[in-house]
PDB file of C-alpha atoms in Angstrom:
ATOM      1  CA  MET A 977     108.900 125.048 244.730  1.00 50.00           C
ATOM      2  CA  SER A 978     110.475 127.879 242.907  1.00 55.00           C
ATOM      3  CA  ARG A 979     108.542 130.418 240.838  1.00 54.00           C
ATOM      4  CA  PRO A 980     108.922 130.379 237.021  1.00 56.00           C
ATOM      5  CA  PRO A 981     110.507 133.295 235.511  1.00 57.00           C
ATOM      6  CA  ARG A 982     108.171 135.965 234.757  1.00 55.00           C
ATOM      7  CA  HIS A 983     108.653 136.824 230.928  1.00 54.00           C
ATOM      8  CA  ARG A 984     108.301 140.269 229.544  1.00 71.00           C
ATOM      9  CA  ARG A 985     105.218 139.000 227.859  1.00 80.00           C
ATOM     10  CA  LEU A 986     103.339 135.256 228.371  1.00 90.00           C
ATOM     11  CA  ALA A 987      99.930 135.162 227.743  1.00 91.00           C
ATOM     12  CA  VAL A 988      96.769 133.255 228.614  1.00 92.00           C
ATOM     13  CA  ASN A 989      93.266 132.691 227.684  1.00 91.00           C
ATOM     14  CA  PRO A 990      91.530 131.787 231.135  1.00 93.00           C
ATOM     15  CA  LEU A 991      88.913 129.837 229.815  1.00 89.00           C
ATOM     16  CA  PRO A 992      89.291 127.324 232.730  1.00 90.00           C
ATOM     17  CA  TRP A 993      88.224 130.063 235.184  1.00 93.00           C
ATOM     18  CA  VAL A 994      85.382 132.024 233.391  1.00 92.00           C
ATOM     19  CA  LEU A 995      83.759 129.179 231.446  1.00 87.00           C
ATOM     20  CA  GLY A 996      81.363 127.003 233.729  1.00 83.00           C
ATOM     21  CA  PRO A 997      78.378 125.073 233.247  1.00 81.00           C
ATOM     22  CA  ASP A 998      76.259 128.214 233.173  1.00 84.00           C
ATOM     23  CA  GLY A 999      78.241 130.421 230.629  1.00 83.00           C
ATOM     24  CA  PHE A1000      80.957 132.840 230.892  1.00 86.00           C
ATOM     25  CA  ASP A1001      81.482 134.294 234.333  1.00 93.00           C
ATOM     26  CA  LEU A1002      83.562 137.550 233.546  1.00 94.00           C
ATOM     27  CA  SER A1003      82.776 138.909 237.409  1.00 95.00           C
ATOM     28  CA  GLU A1004      85.368 140.963 238.762  1.00 96.00           C
ATOM     29  CA  GLN A1005      86.122 138.091 241.426  1.00 97.00           C
ATOM     30  CA  THR A1006      86.462 135.391 238.937  1.00 96.00           C
ATOM     31  CA  LEU A1007      88.926 137.549 236.539  1.00 97.00           C
ATOM     32  CA  THR A1008      90.882 138.497 240.099  1.00 97.00           C
ATOM     33  CA  THR A1009      91.048 134.686 241.353  1.00 97.00           C
ATOM     34  CA  ALA A1010      92.227 133.684 237.717  1.00 96.00           C
ATOM     35  CA  MET A1011      95.070 136.483 237.855  1.00 97.00           C
ATOM     36  CA  SER A1012      96.218 135.542 241.395  1.00 97.00           C
ATOM     37  CA  GLU A1013      96.742 131.962 240.034  1.00 96.00           C
ATOM     38  CA  LEU A1014      98.088 132.470 236.955  1.00 95.00           C
ATOM     39  CA  GLY A1015     100.503 135.441 237.741  1.00 94.00           C
ATOM     40  CA  PRO A1016     102.578 132.848 239.950  1.00 93.00           C
ATOM     41  CA  LEU A1017     103.164 130.694 237.080  1.00 92.00           C
ATOM     42  CA  GLY A1018     104.883 133.530 235.189  1.00 91.00           C
ATOM     43  CA  PHE A1019     101.772 134.378 232.865  1.00 93.00           C
ATOM     44  CA  THR A1020     101.825 138.387 232.334  1.00 94.00           C
ATOM     45  CA  ALA A1021      98.899 138.952 229.972  1.00 96.00           C
ATOM     46  CA  LEU A1022      95.372 137.979 229.731  1.00 95.00           C
ATOM     47  CA  GLN A1023      93.010 137.440 226.669  1.00 93.00           C
ATOM     48  CA  ALA A1024      91.394 140.525 226.492  1.00 92.00           C
ATOM     49  CA  ASP A1025      87.193 139.995 227.277  1.00 89.00           C
ATOM     50  CA  VAL A1026      85.880 142.902 228.378  1.00 94.00           C
ATOM     51  CA  PRO A1027      83.055 142.082 230.475  1.00 93.00           C
ATOM     52  CA  GLN A1028      79.574 143.897 229.574  1.00 90.00           C
ATOM     53  CA  GLY A1029      78.978 147.087 230.714  1.00 94.00           C
ATOM     54  CA  TRP A1030      82.452 147.200 231.100  1.00 96.00           C
ATOM     55  CA  SER A1031      84.558 150.096 229.517  1.00 96.00           C
ATOM     56  CA  ALA A1032      88.298 149.082 228.379  1.00 96.00           C
ATOM     57  CA  GLN A1033      89.616 151.044 230.729  1.00 97.00           C
ATOM     58  CA  ARG A1034      88.143 149.819 233.485  1.00 97.00           C
ATOM     59  CA  TYR A1035      89.473 146.464 231.954  1.00 97.00           C
ATOM     60  CA  ARG A1036      92.700 147.382 231.912  1.00 97.00           C
ATOM     61  CA  ALA A1037      92.785 149.031 235.141  1.00 98.00           C
ATOM     62  CA  LEU A1038      91.970 145.728 236.840  1.00 98.00           C
ATOM     63  CA  LEU A1039      94.391 143.915 234.461  1.00 97.00           C
ATOM     64  CA  GLU A1040      97.283 146.177 235.733  1.00 97.00           C
ATOM     65  CA  ALA A1041      96.265 145.933 239.504  1.00 97.00           C
ATOM     66  CA  ASN A1042      97.183 142.401 239.028  1.00 97.00           C
ATOM     67  CA  GLY A1043     100.126 142.644 237.099  1.00 95.00           C
ATOM     68  CA  PHE A1044      98.828 141.892 233.719  1.00 96.00           C
ATOM     69  CA  SER A1045      98.289 143.563 230.475  1.00 96.00           C
ATOM     70  CA  PRO A1046      95.820 142.713 227.720  1.00 97.00           C
ATOM     71  CA  ALA A1047      96.489 140.293 224.937  1.00 95.00           C
ATOM     72  CA  PRO A1048      94.442 139.847 222.218  1.00 92.00           C
ATOM     73  CA  GLY A1049      90.856 138.768 222.499  1.00 88.00           C
ATOM     74  CA  TYR A1050      88.261 136.493 220.862  1.00 85.00           C
ATOM     75  CA  PHE A1051      85.241 137.388 219.066  1.00 86.00           C
ATOM     76  CA  GLY A1052      82.797 134.403 218.073  1.00 84.00           C
ATOM     77  CA  GLY A1053      79.823 134.467 215.766  1.00 86.00           C
ATOM     78  CA  ASP A1054      77.884 132.782 213.253  1.00 85.00           C
ATOM     79  CA  PHE A1055      79.779 134.032 210.601  1.00 79.00           C
ATOM     80  CA  ALA A1056      77.589 131.071 208.128  1.00 79.00           C
ATOM     81  CA  ASP A1057      74.399 132.925 208.616  1.00 82.00           C
ATOM     82  CA  ARG A1058      74.230 134.901 205.751  1.00 83.00           C
ATOM     83  CA  ASP A1059      71.190 136.496 206.648  1.00 89.00           C
ATOM     84  CA  ALA A1060      72.519 137.926 210.067  1.00 88.00           C
ATOM     85  CA  LEU A1061      75.990 138.560 208.543  1.00 86.00           C
ATOM     86  CA  GLY A1062      75.713 142.208 208.388  1.00 89.00           C
ATOM     87  CA  ARG A1063      74.897 141.941 212.227  1.00 92.00           C
ATOM     88  CA  VAL A1064      77.700 139.828 213.132  1.00 89.00           C
ATOM     89  CA  VAL A1065      80.235 141.925 210.922  1.00 87.00           C
ATOM     90  CA  GLU A1066      79.565 144.856 212.946  1.00 92.00           C
ATOM     91  CA  ALA A1067      79.529 143.326 216.271  1.00 91.00           C
ATOM     92  CA  ALA A1068      83.074 142.137 215.543  1.00 88.00           C
ATOM     93  CA  ARG A1069      83.848 145.756 214.260  1.00 89.00           C
ATOM     94  CA  ARG A1070      82.437 146.870 217.627  1.00 91.00           C
ATOM     95  CA  HIS A1071      84.719 144.065 219.409  1.00 91.00           C
ATOM     96  CA  ALA A1072      87.614 145.123 217.115  1.00 90.00           C
ATOM     97  CA  ALA A1073      87.181 148.776 218.729  1.00 93.00           C
ATOM     98  CA  THR A1074      87.420 147.923 222.032  1.00 94.00           C
ATOM     99  CA  GLN A1075      90.308 146.013 221.452  1.00 93.00           C
ATOM    100  CA  ALA A1076      92.023 148.781 219.829  1.00 94.00           C
ATOM    101  CA  GLU A1077      91.413 150.763 223.087  1.00 95.00           C
ATOM    102  CA  LEU A1078      93.060 148.407 224.839  1.00 96.00           C
ATOM    103  CA  GLY A1079      96.272 148.780 222.565  1.00 94.00           C
ATOM    104  CA  LEU A1080      95.646 146.174 220.637  1.00 93.00           C
ATOM    105  CA  ASP A1081      96.039 145.471 216.821  1.00 90.00           C
ATOM    106  CA  VAL A1082      94.856 142.046 216.409  1.00 87.00           C
ATOM    107  CA  CYS A1083      92.400 139.592 217.731  1.00 85.00           C
ATOM    108  CA  PHE A1084      90.954 136.374 216.700  1.00 83.00           C
ATOM    109  CA  LEU A1085      87.712 135.682 214.879  1.00 80.00           C
ATOM    110  CA  ALA A1086      85.882 132.187 215.453  1.00 79.00           C
ATOM    111  CA  HIS A1087      82.604 130.663 213.976  1.00 77.00           C
ATOM    112  CA  ASP A1088      80.217 129.965 217.519  1.00 80.00           C
ATOM    113  CA  LEU A1089      80.368 126.555 219.149  1.00 75.00           C
ATOM    114  CA  VAL A1090      77.732 124.229 217.333  1.00 73.00           C
ATOM    115  CA  PRO A1091      76.250 121.991 219.838  1.00 77.00           C
ATOM    116  CA  GLU A1092      76.439 118.601 217.843  1.00 76.00           C
ATOM    117  CA  ARG A1093      80.399 119.122 217.622  1.00 71.00           C
ATOM    118  CA  ILE A1094      80.718 119.658 221.392  1.00 70.00           C
ATOM    119  CA  ALA A1095      78.756 116.443 221.948  1.00 76.00           C
ATOM    120  CA  ALA A1096      81.304 114.650 219.463  1.00 73.00           C
ATOM    121  CA  PRO A1097      84.485 116.975 219.437  1.00 68.00           C
ATOM    122  CA  ALA A1098      86.883 116.678 216.256  1.00 65.00           C
ATOM    123  CA  THR A1099      85.069 113.858 214.303  1.00 69.00           C
ATOM    124  CA  GLY A1100      83.989 115.426 211.587  1.00 65.00           C
ATOM    125  CA  VAL A1101      79.909 115.596 212.820  1.00 70.00           C
ATOM    126  CA  ASN A1102      77.552 116.945 209.751  1.00 72.00           C
ATOM    127  CA  PRO A1103      80.553 117.995 207.542  1.00 72.00           C
ATOM    128  CA  SER A1104      79.618 120.962 205.070  1.00 74.00           C
ATOM    129  CA  THR A1105      82.303 122.066 202.449  1.00 76.00           C
ATOM    130  CA  GLU A1106      79.286 124.736 201.611  1.00 78.00           C
ATOM    131  CA  ARG A1107      79.223 125.851 205.287  1.00 74.00           C
ATOM    132  CA  THR A1108      82.763 126.324 205.665  1.00 73.00           C
ATOM    133  CA  LEU A1109      83.215 128.271 202.602  1.00 76.00           C
ATOM    134  CA  SER A1110      80.332 130.510 203.941  1.00 75.00           C
ATOM    135  CA  ILE A1111      82.246 130.889 206.964  1.00 74.00           C
ATOM    136  CA  ALA A1112      85.357 131.785 205.200  1.00 74.00           C
ATOM    137  CA  ASP A1113      83.501 134.547 203.246  1.00 74.00           C
ATOM    138  CA  GLY A1114      81.836 135.921 206.437  1.00 71.00           C
ATOM    139  CA  MET A1115      85.181 136.049 208.194  1.00 70.00           C
ATOM    140  CA  ALA A1116      86.766 137.727 205.428  1.00 72.00           C
ATOM    141  CA  ALA A1117      83.911 140.380 205.568  1.00 69.00           C
ATOM    142  CA  GLY A1118      84.373 140.951 209.353  1.00 59.00           C
ATOM    143  CA  GLY A1119      88.143 141.501 208.870  1.00 58.00           C
ATOM    144  CA  GLY A1120      89.593 138.551 207.526  1.00 56.00           C
ATOM    145  CA  GLY A1121      92.334 136.147 209.251  1.00 54.00           C
ATOM    146  CA  GLY A1122      92.246 132.522 209.559  1.00 53.00           C
ATOM    147  CA  PRO A1123      90.322 131.320 212.715  1.00 51.00           C
ATOM    148  CA  PRO A1124      91.546 129.344 215.149  1.00 53.00           C
ATOM    149  CA  PRO A1125      90.241 125.757 215.137  1.00 53.00           C
ATOM    150  CA  PRO A1126      88.216 125.508 218.886  1.00 57.00           C
ATOM    151  CA  VAL A1127      87.029 121.878 218.678  1.00 56.00           C
ATOM    152  CA  GLY A1128      83.105 122.297 218.877  1.00 55.00           C
ATOM    153  CA  CYS A1129      83.167 125.189 216.030  1.00 59.00           C
ATOM    154  CA  ALA A1130      82.167 124.466 212.412  1.00 59.00           C
ATOM    155  CA  LEU A1131      85.813 123.935 211.513  1.00 55.00           C
ATOM    156  CA  ASP A1132      87.040 121.655 213.959  1.00 48.00           C
ATOM    157  CA  THR A1133      87.792 118.936 211.402  1.00 47.00           C
ATOM    158  CA  PRO A1134      89.542 119.211 208.074  1.00 46.00           C
ATOM    159  CA  ARG A1135      86.423 117.716 206.844  1.00 46.00           C
ATOM    160  CA  ALA A1136      84.551 120.376 207.839  1.00 41.00           C
TER     161      ALA A1136
END
């Protein structure tokens, strides 16, 4: 089987490698394994998700050592909780600052996953127009932009 051509910049979210039954594993070993398996497929950039306790420089060095560059990252928070919104927005700003240290000028914002929706994905479980509008307002406060619609979040169907 021949290797696919390496594109100038083809990014991937390594979710199948880093998300397991116990949550996220952003260890150096897991990230290196993901890149060693993704590189031969033609991927050249990895979603920027700097592990807890790492500097942006350390993360970039790991990417570069494996032939990758950073791609826009992802920030999730409870944008519908008006009482916690200030903390969520501040965390989003810190995340954006780390993304900027990596040379990125954009990142994804998303509402946290909702257990009821994960159990019944993309079916409109517990739809709420008020919650959807609250999430939109919260995301606008966090920097705006449209969220990716991951299945399992509060925005996973048009009926949300």
